[in-house]
Amino acid sequence: MTQMPRIGSSGINEFFNDLTSPSLLLRPFINKLMAEDIPVEVKEDLQSYTIEAEIPGVKKEDIRISVDGNFLSIAAEVKRASETAPNERGFCSERFYGAMSRGLQLPTNVDPSKCAAAYENGVLKLTLPKMSNGGGRLITIN
């Protein structure tokens, strides 16, 4: 019996990145089936986390943000803005349309009542204040 050669992750990447590969024809269909991750940049200071997420082509009404303890969830839907006219046909489409999401677990809990969000030029900026611990307390032994 003949054994199939093992393909490591680099072999798979080569298969999908090779311009002469038959996968070049499959790539648009594979990309349409896979939900996109939202790229983020997270910064921290003593009081809060600042998160910038790139979500281009989305209306702010189509973005959902939730915080539960120390877990942040961002979800958005990229909707197709226009359809093709009757006398034209699509030649190439590499843009993503559909749902995208991102979940992040932060090191400490966030105070959901003090969170703020702004969306401008395709970038969502979140300010998430850390939950105060209320300070320490000395316990007396009886």
mmCIF file of C-alpha atoms in Angstrom:
data_model
loop_
_atom_site.group_PDB
_atom_site.id
_atom_site.type_symbol
_atom_site.label_atom_id
_atom_site.label_comp_id
_atom_site.label_asym_id
_atom_site.label_seq_id
_atom_site.Cartn_x
_atom_site.Cartn_y
_atom_site.Cartn_z
ATOM 1 C CA MET A 1 0.000 0.000 0.000
ATOM 2 C CA THR A 2 1.295 3.446 -0.903
ATOM 3 C CA GLN A 3 1.363 6.037 1.839
ATOM 4 C CA MET A 4 0.338 9.601 1.203
ATOM 5 C CA PRO A 5 3.076 12.089 2.076
ATOM 6 C CA ARG A 6 2.363 14.189 5.156
ATOM 7 C CA ILE A 7 1.786 17.840 4.499
ATOM 8 C CA GLY A 8 2.729 20.129 7.369
ATOM 9 C CA SER A 9 1.257 23.559 7.877
ATOM 10 C CA SER A 10 3.979 25.055 5.668
ATOM 11 C CA GLY A 11 2.978 22.650 2.882
ATOM 12 C CA ILE A 12 -0.647 23.699 3.173
ATOM 13 C CA ASN A 13 0.359 27.360 3.127
ATOM 14 C CA GLU A 14 2.463 26.749 0.028
ATOM 15 C CA PHE A 15 -0.486 25.004 -1.629
ATOM 16 C CA PHE A 16 -2.804 27.956 -0.968
ATOM 17 C CA ASN A 17 -0.217 30.663 -1.744
ATOM 18 C CA ASP A 18 1.146 29.214 -4.977
ATOM 19 C CA LEU A 19 -0.235 31.203 -7.914
ATOM 20 C CA THR A 20 -0.048 28.154 -10.185
ATOM 21 C CA SER A 21 -1.977 25.971 -7.747
ATOM 22 C CA PRO A 22 -5.510 24.794 -8.543
ATOM 23 C CA SER A 23 -6.448 26.140 -5.090
ATOM 24 C CA LEU A 24 -6.287 29.634 -6.585
ATOM 25 C CA LEU A 25 -9.704 28.931 -8.099
ATOM 26 C CA LEU A 26 -11.052 27.626 -4.774
ATOM 27 C CA ARG A 27 -9.747 30.464 -2.576
ATOM 28 C CA PRO A 28 -12.692 32.875 -3.157
ATOM 29 C CA PHE A 29 -15.185 30.161 -2.184
ATOM 30 C CA ILE A 30 -13.208 29.132 0.892
ATOM 31 C CA ASN A 31 -12.899 32.777 1.989
ATOM 32 C CA LYS A 32 -16.675 33.257 1.691
ATOM 33 C CA LEU A 33 -17.325 30.280 3.984
ATOM 34 C CA MET A 34 -14.935 31.352 6.734
ATOM 35 C CA ALA A 35 -15.941 34.106 9.146
ATOM 36 C CA GLU A 36 -13.364 36.818 9.453
ATOM 37 C CA ASP A 37 -11.642 37.704 12.696
ATOM 38 C CA ILE A 38 -11.657 41.342 13.689
ATOM 39 C CA PRO A 39 -8.063 42.591 14.085
ATOM 40 C CA VAL A 40 -7.534 44.411 17.378
ATOM 41 C CA GLU A 41 -4.914 46.370 19.264
ATOM 42 C CA VAL A 42 -5.156 46.276 23.073
ATOM 43 C CA LYS A 43 -3.452 48.739 25.411
ATOM 44 C CA GLU A 44 -3.593 48.903 29.185
ATOM 45 C CA ASP A 45 -2.917 51.490 31.848
ATOM 46 C CA LEU A 46 -3.582 51.385 35.602
ATOM 47 C CA GLN A 47 -7.268 52.330 35.279
ATOM 48 C CA SER A 48 -8.500 50.866 31.982
ATOM 49 C CA TYR A 49 -8.036 48.930 28.761
ATOM 50 C CA THR A 50 -8.149 50.711 25.415
ATOM 51 C CA ILE A 51 -9.060 48.542 22.454
ATOM 52 C CA GLU A 52 -9.024 49.573 18.810
ATOM 53 C CA ALA A 53 -10.680 47.177 16.382
ATOM 54 C CA GLU A 54 -10.604 47.523 12.605
ATOM 55 C CA ILE A 55 -14.082 46.970 11.176
ATOM 56 C CA PRO A 56 -14.158 48.739 7.792
ATOM 57 C CA GLY A 57 -17.300 48.855 5.685
ATOM 58 C CA VAL A 58 -19.686 48.370 8.613
ATOM 59 C CA LYS A 59 -22.351 50.757 9.860
ATOM 60 C CA LYS A 60 -22.188 51.373 13.589
ATOM 61 C CA GLU A 61 -25.753 50.029 13.886
ATOM 62 C CA ASP A 62 -24.442 46.633 12.698
ATOM 63 C CA ILE A 63 -21.839 46.321 15.488
ATOM 64 C CA ARG A 64 -22.650 44.517 18.755
ATOM 65 C CA ILE A 65 -20.388 44.806 21.797
ATOM 66 C CA SER A 66 -20.833 42.966 25.084
ATOM 67 C CA VAL A 67 -18.787 42.694 28.263
ATOM 68 C CA ASP A 68 -19.242 39.952 30.819
ATOM 69 C CA GLY A 69 -16.743 40.068 33.684
ATOM 70 C CA ASN A 70 -13.395 40.006 31.920
ATOM 71 C CA PHE A 71 -14.663 38.725 28.562
ATOM 72 C CA LEU A 72 -15.222 41.155 25.676
ATOM 73 C CA SER A 73 -17.200 40.156 22.611
ATOM 74 C CA ILE A 74 -17.348 42.196 19.396
ATOM 75 C CA ALA A 75 -19.582 41.098 16.513
ATOM 76 C CA ALA A 76 -20.356 42.858 13.245
ATOM 77 C CA GLU A 77 -22.005 42.152 9.936
ATOM 78 C CA VAL A 78 -20.623 43.433 6.661
ATOM 79 C CA LYS A 79 -23.556 43.914 4.319
ATOM 80 C CA ARG A 80 -23.306 44.172 0.569
ATOM 81 C CA ALA A 81 -23.919 47.853 -0.195
ATOM 82 C CA SER A 82 -24.979 47.579 -3.810
ATOM 83 C CA GLU A 83 -26.059 44.986 -6.302
ATOM 84 C CA THR A 84 -24.829 44.792 -9.877
ATOM 85 C CA ALA A 85 -26.853 46.603 -12.501
ATOM 86 C CA PRO A 86 -28.747 44.507 -15.078
ATOM 87 C CA ASN A 87 -26.208 45.339 -17.804
ATOM 88 C CA GLU A 88 -23.098 44.485 -15.759
ATOM 89 C CA ARG A 89 -21.657 41.367 -14.205
ATOM 90 C CA GLY A 90 -19.206 40.787 -11.407
ATOM 91 C CA PHE A 91 -15.701 40.136 -12.663
ATOM 92 C CA CYS A 92 -13.789 39.760 -9.401
ATOM 93 C CA SER A 93 -14.824 40.104 -5.763
ATOM 94 C CA GLU A 94 -12.292 39.732 -2.966
ATOM 95 C CA ARG A 95 -14.270 41.681 -0.384
ATOM 96 C CA PHE A 96 -15.752 39.877 2.591
ATOM 97 C CA TYR A 97 -19.504 40.037 3.214
ATOM 98 C CA GLY A 98 -21.075 38.404 6.226
ATOM 99 C CA ALA A 99 -20.573 38.014 9.949
ATOM 100 C CA MET A 100 -17.300 38.663 11.717
ATOM 101 C CA SER A 101 -16.537 38.441 15.400
ATOM 102 C CA ARG A 102 -13.835 38.572 18.019
ATOM 103 C CA GLY A 103 -13.704 37.533 21.644
ATOM 104 C CA LEU A 104 -11.029 38.628 24.096
ATOM 105 C CA GLN A 105 -10.381 37.544 27.646
ATOM 106 C CA LEU A 106 -8.841 40.403 29.598
ATOM 107 C CA PRO A 107 -6.635 39.905 32.675
ATOM 108 C CA THR A 108 -9.100 41.633 35.038
ATOM 109 C CA ASN A 109 -12.835 42.292 35.191
ATOM 110 C CA VAL A 110 -14.254 45.363 33.484
ATOM 111 C CA ASP A 111 -16.841 47.776 34.903
ATOM 112 C CA PRO A 112 -19.616 47.557 32.260
ATOM 113 C CA SER A 113 -21.420 50.662 33.567
ATOM 114 C CA LYS A 114 -18.434 52.889 32.716
ATOM 115 C CA CYS A 115 -17.474 51.480 29.288
ATOM 116 C CA ALA A 116 -17.381 53.831 26.292
ATOM 117 C CA ALA A 117 -17.309 53.161 22.546
ATOM 118 C CA ALA A 118 -16.689 55.333 19.485
ATOM 119 C CA TYR A 119 -16.625 54.338 15.807
ATOM 120 C CA GLU A 120 -14.923 56.493 13.195
ATOM 121 C CA ASN A 121 -13.354 55.760 9.794
ATOM 122 C CA GLY A 122 -13.769 51.996 10.186
ATOM 123 C CA VAL A 123 -12.067 51.846 13.594
ATOM 124 C CA LEU A 124 -13.974 50.978 16.765
ATOM 125 C CA LYS A 125 -12.363 52.440 19.883
ATOM 126 C CA LEU A 126 -13.377 51.021 23.251
ATOM 127 C CA THR A 127 -12.429 52.322 26.676
ATOM 128 C CA LEU A 128 -13.042 49.654 29.308
ATOM 129 C CA PRO A 129 -12.386 50.763 32.902
ATOM 130 C CA LYS A 130 -11.059 48.076 35.205
ATOM 131 C CA MET A 131 -13.292 46.976 38.038
ATOM 132 C CA SER A 132 -11.954 48.310 41.310
ATOM 133 C CA ASN A 133 -11.249 45.647 43.870
ATOM 134 C CA GLY A 134 -12.443 47.836 46.725
ATOM 135 C CA GLY A 135 -9.068 47.636 48.415
ATOM 136 C CA GLY A 136 -7.716 45.051 50.765
ATOM 137 C CA ARG A 137 -9.000 44.295 54.230
ATOM 138 C CA LEU A 138 -7.161 43.137 57.312
ATOM 139 C CA ILE A 139 -8.729 40.041 58.862
ATOM 140 C CA THR A 140 -8.396 39.576 62.612
ATOM 141 C CA ILE A 141 -7.894 36.076 63.975
ATOM 142 C CA ASN A 142 -10.202 35.278 66.914
#
